Amino acid sequence: MSEPADGAPPSGLELTVTERDMWEAFRTGTTLDRRSPEPGRNDPAGADTWGPERSVRARIVALLLLSGPPPRPGRVAALKLNGLQITGTLDLSGGTVSPYVEMHNCRFEQQLLLPESTFTTLRLVGCAIPRVEAARIRTEGDLHLPRCQVQHGIRLTDAHIGTDLLLNQLVVRRDRRGLSIAADGMTVGQDLQAEMMRSHGELSMRGATIGASLSLRGSTLNNPYGRRALNAPQLTVERTVYLTSAGLGYARYASGATPPYGIATGTQGSARMRRFECLGGARLDDGRFGDAVDLSEARFVMEADQELSLRRVQTPELRFLGERQQRGRVVLSGARVVNLVDRYDSWPGPGGLAMAGFSYENLIPLGPFPLARRLDWVAAATPEYAPEPYERLASALRASGEDAEARQVLLAKQRRRRETLPPAGKAWGYLQDWTVAYGYRPGRAAVWMAVLWALGAVYFSMHPLPPIKEGEGPVWNPELYTLDLLLPVIDLGQGGAWRPGGATQWVVAVLTLLGWILATTVAAGASRLLRRQ
C-alpha cells in the first residue's frame, strides 16, 4: 500500500465510491448522508438491505479515526455519518480518537469494540448495534447513545465520561450474563440522562459516581430473567436521582419550596405522560445522594421474594410518592434522610415494609395522612414489635411541635409492647392503661382519685368509725379519713386514730390498695416522661 499524498487515501485500500466520499467528508468535517428518500427504508433496525451505496467498511472507519488524513485548510476533521452501514467489526480498542465522532441512523453489522479507548466526544444517535463493548472507555466530553437499539448489552465498566452520558430512548437487551447495561465503577462528570429508556435485563451500576443528576424519567427497566432490574449499591449522585414520570408537562421541582431542597410542585398535565416502571427488584443500598431520591409516580412490579432496597442510603430528601406495589418489600433499614415526603397510599401494607434503624427528621406528607394512618404505617413495618420506629416517629412529631401526637405514638408503642408480655405483665399493662394511659395522660389519675375520694367520703359519712381511744385523737372527718387512705406516702393523722370493723375493714383495704396502685402507675408514667420516651 503506497503512502498517501496530501491527505488522499492510500491507493492500496481500493476504496468504494461511498468510502471515498466518507474520506473527503472527514477532511472537511461535513456530514455524509446516505439516507433513502423513502423514510421506511431508513430504519437501522429494519429488515431492508442496505447496498454498497450505503455501506462502508469498519476498518476504513477505524483508519480515519485512529490515523486519518489532515483536514482541509481552514476546516476541522470530523467523522459525521447519517444512514450508513458499517460492515465488519469496528475495533478501536485501546486507541486514542482525536476527531469529533457523530453517527446518526447507522447500522453496525458487528459489535462495537471500544474498551480502553479515548475520545473527545462520541455521539451515536438512533443507531442499531449488536453490542457495545466499552469497558474503561474515557471521553473528555460527552458519550451519547440516544434512540439506539442494542441487542446484546452495553458494557461501560469503569468507564470515565468527562461530561454527560446520554441514553434517552435507548432500547437495550441483555447479554449472556443477563445484563442490559454493565456500568459498575463508572464515573460521569455531570449528568446521566436515561429518560424514556427500555432496558431488558439487569441495569448494573454498582459503585458508580455521577457528578450531577441521574434521570431515569419515564424509563422501563424489565428483567424477568433475574432477581433485579436495577442493581446499583454504593451509587453516588451529587444531586438528585429521578425515578419519575416523563413527557410533556412532567413534574418540576421548585428549589427552596421545602427546606432545604424543595418538593414536587407540578402534576401530570398531559395524556402523553409515561411513568418510571421497574419490573423486578431494585437495589440502591449504601447510596449517597446529595439532594434527593425522587420516586414520584414510580411503579415497582415485583415478585414476593424481590425488594425495593434502600438500605443505609443517605440523602437530604426522600420523595416516596409512587404507586403502592402489590408484592415484594420496601426496605429502608438503616437509611438516613432529613425530609421524608410521602403519601399514605404509596406505602405497602403489613409485611411489605421494613425500616429498622430508618432515621428521618421531618415528615412532609402530601395529602391527608392522619396520625391513625401513620401508626398503621409503623405497624406495617413491624409485624413483630420493635420500639425504634415508634420512638423515631414520636421524635419527628415532637420536633415539629406536635407534642400531643408524639404522646399518642408513644402510648401506641406501649400497647404494642403489652401484647408481647406474659399474662401478669399484660394485666399490669392494662391496669396502667386504664388508669393513667401509661403516664401519657396523667389527668386520668386525678379523675380516678376524685371518684374514689367521693365514694369513700360518702361511705364513711354513712358509716362513721369509733375511735381507738375514747377522748383522744382528731375529730371524725370522713373526707380527710378517705384521703389519708388514698395517699400512701402522706400521713394526715387520720388512719391510725379510728378502728374499722366488719365490712368497713374491706372498704379500708380496697381504698388503700387502689391508692397504692394509682401512685405506682403515676410514678411509672412520670419516669417515662422524664426519659422522653
PDB file of N, CA, C and O in Angstrom, residues 5 10 31 45 74 106 112 137 139 156 174-175 209 219 230 258 278-279 299 325 328 346 357 412 425 429 448-449 497:
ATOM      1  N   ALA A   5      -0.725  10.991  -0.504  1.00  0.00           N
ATOM      2  CA  ALA A   5      -0.186  12.326  -0.750  1.00  0.00           C
ATOM      3  C   ALA A   5      -1.274  13.354  -0.513  1.00  0.00           C
ATOM      4  O   ALA A   5      -2.393  13.209  -1.024  1.00  0.00           O
ATOM      5  N   PRO A  10      -4.740   6.051   0.688  1.00  0.00           N
ATOM      6  CA  PRO A  10      -3.741   5.160   0.076  1.00  0.00           C
ATOM      7  C   PRO A  10      -4.364   4.362  -1.052  1.00  0.00           C
ATOM      8  O   PRO A  10      -5.492   3.874  -0.948  1.00  0.00           O
ATOM      9  N   THR A  31     -21.063  16.258   6.949  1.00  0.00           N
ATOM     10  CA  THR A  31     -21.818  15.031   7.180  1.00  0.00           C
ATOM     11  C   THR A  31     -22.021  14.293   5.861  1.00  0.00           C
ATOM     12  O   THR A  31     -22.471  14.881   4.861  1.00  0.00           O
ATOM     13  N   ALA A  45     -32.708  -0.664  12.339  1.00  0.00           N
ATOM     14  CA  ALA A  45     -33.067  -1.978  12.875  1.00  0.00           C
ATOM     15  C   ALA A  45     -34.080  -2.698  11.991  1.00  0.00           C
ATOM     16  O   ALA A  45     -34.558  -3.770  12.349  1.00  0.00           O
ATOM     17  N   GLY A  74      -8.378  25.357   6.799  1.00  0.00           N
ATOM     18  CA  GLY A  74      -9.496  26.102   7.338  1.00  0.00           C
ATOM     19  C   GLY A  74     -10.654  25.241   7.821  1.00  0.00           C
ATOM     20  O   GLY A  74     -11.698  25.784   8.220  1.00  0.00           O
ATOM     21  N   CYS A 106     -27.217   4.935  11.878  1.00  0.00           N
ATOM     22  CA  CYS A 106     -26.291   3.999  11.249  1.00  0.00           C
ATOM     23  C   CYS A 106     -26.551   2.580  11.733  1.00  0.00           C
ATOM     24  O   CYS A 106     -27.054   2.358  12.841  1.00  0.00           O
ATOM     25  N   LEU A 112     -19.514  -3.239  18.476  1.00  0.00           N
ATOM     26  CA  LEU A 112     -18.641  -2.081  18.503  1.00  0.00           C
ATOM     27  C   LEU A 112     -17.667  -2.257  19.665  1.00  0.00           C
ATOM     28  O   LEU A 112     -18.076  -2.335  20.826  1.00  0.00           O
ATOM     29  N   ILE A 137     -13.578   2.915  28.865  1.00  0.00           N
ATOM     30  CA  ILE A 137     -13.518   3.983  27.873  1.00  0.00           C
ATOM     31  C   ILE A 137     -13.387   5.318  28.589  1.00  0.00           C
ATOM     32  O   ILE A 137     -13.886   5.496  29.708  1.00  0.00           O
ATOM     33  N   THR A 139     -13.785   9.597  27.881  1.00  0.00           N
ATOM     34  CA  THR A 139     -14.133  10.704  26.991  1.00  0.00           C
ATOM     35  C   THR A 139     -13.884  12.015  27.722  1.00  0.00           C
ATOM     36  O   THR A 139     -14.156  12.135  28.914  1.00  0.00           O
ATOM     37  N   LEU A 156     -19.974  -0.713  30.132  1.00  0.00           N
ATOM     38  CA  LEU A 156     -19.296   0.539  30.461  1.00  0.00           C
ATOM     39  C   LEU A 156     -18.577   0.427  31.802  1.00  0.00           C
ATOM     40  O   LEU A 156     -18.408   1.418  32.514  1.00  0.00           O
ATOM     41  N   ARG A 174     -30.417  -7.770  27.002  1.00  0.00           N
ATOM     42  CA  ARG A 174     -29.400  -8.371  27.874  1.00  0.00           C
ATOM     43  C   ARG A 174     -28.312  -9.097  27.083  1.00  0.00           C
ATOM     44  O   ARG A 174     -28.513  -9.540  25.938  1.00  0.00           O
ATOM     45  N   ASP A 175     -27.168  -9.219  27.750  1.00  0.00           N
ATOM     46  CA  ASP A 175     -26.074 -10.017  27.189  1.00  0.00           C
ATOM     47  C   ASP A 175     -26.143 -11.435  27.749  1.00  0.00           C
ATOM     48  O   ASP A 175     -27.131 -11.832  28.372  1.00  0.00           O
ATOM     49  N   THR A 209     -20.374   6.676  40.077  1.00  0.00           N
ATOM     50  CA  THR A 209     -20.369   8.043  40.594  1.00  0.00           C
ATOM     51  C   THR A 209     -20.876   8.980  39.513  1.00  0.00           C
ATOM     52  O   THR A 209     -20.339   8.995  38.401  1.00  0.00           O
ATOM     53  N   SER A 219     -38.603   5.840  32.140  1.00  0.00           N
ATOM     54  CA  SER A 219     -37.952   4.621  31.648  1.00  0.00           C
ATOM     55  C   SER A 219     -38.636   3.374  32.181  1.00  0.00           C
ATOM     56  O   SER A 219     -39.310   3.397  33.220  1.00  0.00           O
ATOM     57  N   LEU A 230     -32.754  -3.274  38.514  1.00  0.00           N
ATOM     58  CA  LEU A 230     -31.802  -2.198  38.795  1.00  0.00           C
ATOM     59  C   LEU A 230     -30.941  -2.631  39.966  1.00  0.00           C
ATOM     60  O   LEU A 230     -31.450  -2.905  41.052  1.00  0.00           O
ATOM     61  N   THR A 258     -39.410  23.359  49.974  1.00  0.00           N
ATOM     62  CA  THR A 258     -39.352  22.662  51.261  1.00  0.00           C
ATOM     63  C   THR A 258     -37.901  22.702  51.715  1.00  0.00           C
ATOM     64  O   THR A 258     -37.053  22.161  51.039  1.00  0.00           O
ATOM     65  N   CYS A 278     -40.350  -0.205  37.072  1.00  0.00           N
ATOM     66  CA  CYS A 278     -39.296  -1.185  37.341  1.00  0.00           C
ATOM     67  C   CYS A 278     -39.966  -2.528  37.535  1.00  0.00           C
ATOM     68  O   CYS A 278     -40.651  -2.758  38.530  1.00  0.00           O
ATOM     69  N   LEU A 279     -39.808  -3.407  36.557  1.00  0.00           N
ATOM     70  CA  LEU A 279     -40.415  -4.728  36.601  1.00  0.00           C
ATOM     71  C   LEU A 279     -39.354  -5.710  37.084  1.00  0.00           C
ATOM     72  O   LEU A 279     -38.642  -6.335  36.292  1.00  0.00           O
ATOM     73  N   ARG A 299     -43.511   3.190  39.566  1.00  0.00           N
ATOM     74  CA  ARG A 299     -44.262   1.937  39.688  1.00  0.00           C
ATOM     75  C   ARG A 299     -43.265   0.780  39.747  1.00  0.00           C
ATOM     76  O   ARG A 299     -42.451   0.607  38.843  1.00  0.00           O
ATOM     77  N   GLN A 325     -46.874  -0.905  45.623  1.00  0.00           N
ATOM     78  CA  GLN A 325     -46.670  -2.198  44.972  1.00  0.00           C
ATOM     79  C   GLN A 325     -47.499  -3.269  45.670  1.00  0.00           C
ATOM     80  O   GLN A 325     -47.789  -3.186  46.858  1.00  0.00           O
ATOM     81  N   GLY A 328     -43.714  -8.112  46.987  1.00  0.00           N
ATOM     82  CA  GLY A 328     -42.363  -7.683  47.303  1.00  0.00           C
ATOM     83  C   GLY A 328     -42.324  -6.784  48.529  1.00  0.00           C
ATOM     84  O   GLY A 328     -43.340  -6.540  49.189  1.00  0.00           O
ATOM     85  N   SER A 346     -48.895   5.392  49.088  1.00  0.00           N
ATOM     86  CA  SER A 346     -47.672   4.939  48.413  1.00  0.00           C
ATOM     87  C   SER A 346     -46.968   3.813  49.168  1.00  0.00           C
ATOM     88  O   SER A 346     -46.160   3.088  48.586  1.00  0.00           O
ATOM     89  N   GLY A 357     -34.110   0.994  62.109  1.00  0.00           N
ATOM     90  CA  GLY A 357     -32.991   1.923  62.030  1.00  0.00           C
ATOM     91  C   GLY A 357     -33.168   3.041  61.029  1.00  0.00           C
ATOM     92  O   GLY A 357     -32.224   3.796  60.765  1.00  0.00           O
ATOM     93  N   ALA A 412     -49.209   4.248  71.836  1.00  0.00           N
ATOM     94  CA  ALA A 412     -49.408   3.108  70.930  1.00  0.00           C
ATOM     95  C   ALA A 412     -48.248   2.126  71.027  1.00  0.00           C
ATOM     96  O   ALA A 412     -48.433   0.907  70.943  1.00  0.00           O
ATOM     97  N   GLY A 425     -47.725  -9.535  83.200  1.00  0.00           N
ATOM     98  CA  GLY A 425     -47.314  -8.255  82.648  1.00  0.00           C
ATOM     99  C   GLY A 425     -48.429  -7.596  81.865  1.00  0.00           C
ATOM    100  O   GLY A 425     -48.585  -6.367  81.892  1.00  0.00           O
ATOM    101  N   GLY A 429     -50.122  -4.068  82.573  1.00  0.00           N
ATOM    102  CA  GLY A 429     -50.174  -3.103  81.495  1.00  0.00           C
ATOM    103  C   GLY A 429     -51.570  -2.559  81.275  1.00  0.00           C
ATOM    104  O   GLY A 429     -51.765  -1.346  81.089  1.00  0.00           O
ATOM    105  N   TRP A 448     -59.566   9.482  88.638  1.00  0.00           N
ATOM    106  CA  TRP A 448     -59.788   8.288  89.457  1.00  0.00           C
ATOM    107  C   TRP A 448     -59.709   8.635  90.957  1.00  0.00           C
ATOM    108  O   TRP A 448     -60.515   8.140  91.757  1.00  0.00           O
ATOM    109  N   MET A 449     -58.745   9.456  91.316  1.00  0.00           N
ATOM    110  CA  MET A 449     -58.591   9.821  92.719  1.00  0.00           C
ATOM    111  C   MET A 449     -59.833  10.567  93.225  1.00  0.00           C
ATOM    112  O   MET A 449     -60.333  10.324  94.346  1.00  0.00           O
ATOM    113  N   ALA A 497     -56.176   6.640 113.898  1.00  0.00           N
ATOM    114  CA  ALA A 497     -56.979   7.108 115.026  1.00  0.00           C
ATOM    115  C   ALA A 497     -58.331   6.406 115.134  1.00  0.00           C
ATOM    116  O   ALA A 497     -59.018   6.540 116.146  1.00  0.00           O
TER     117      ALA A 497
END
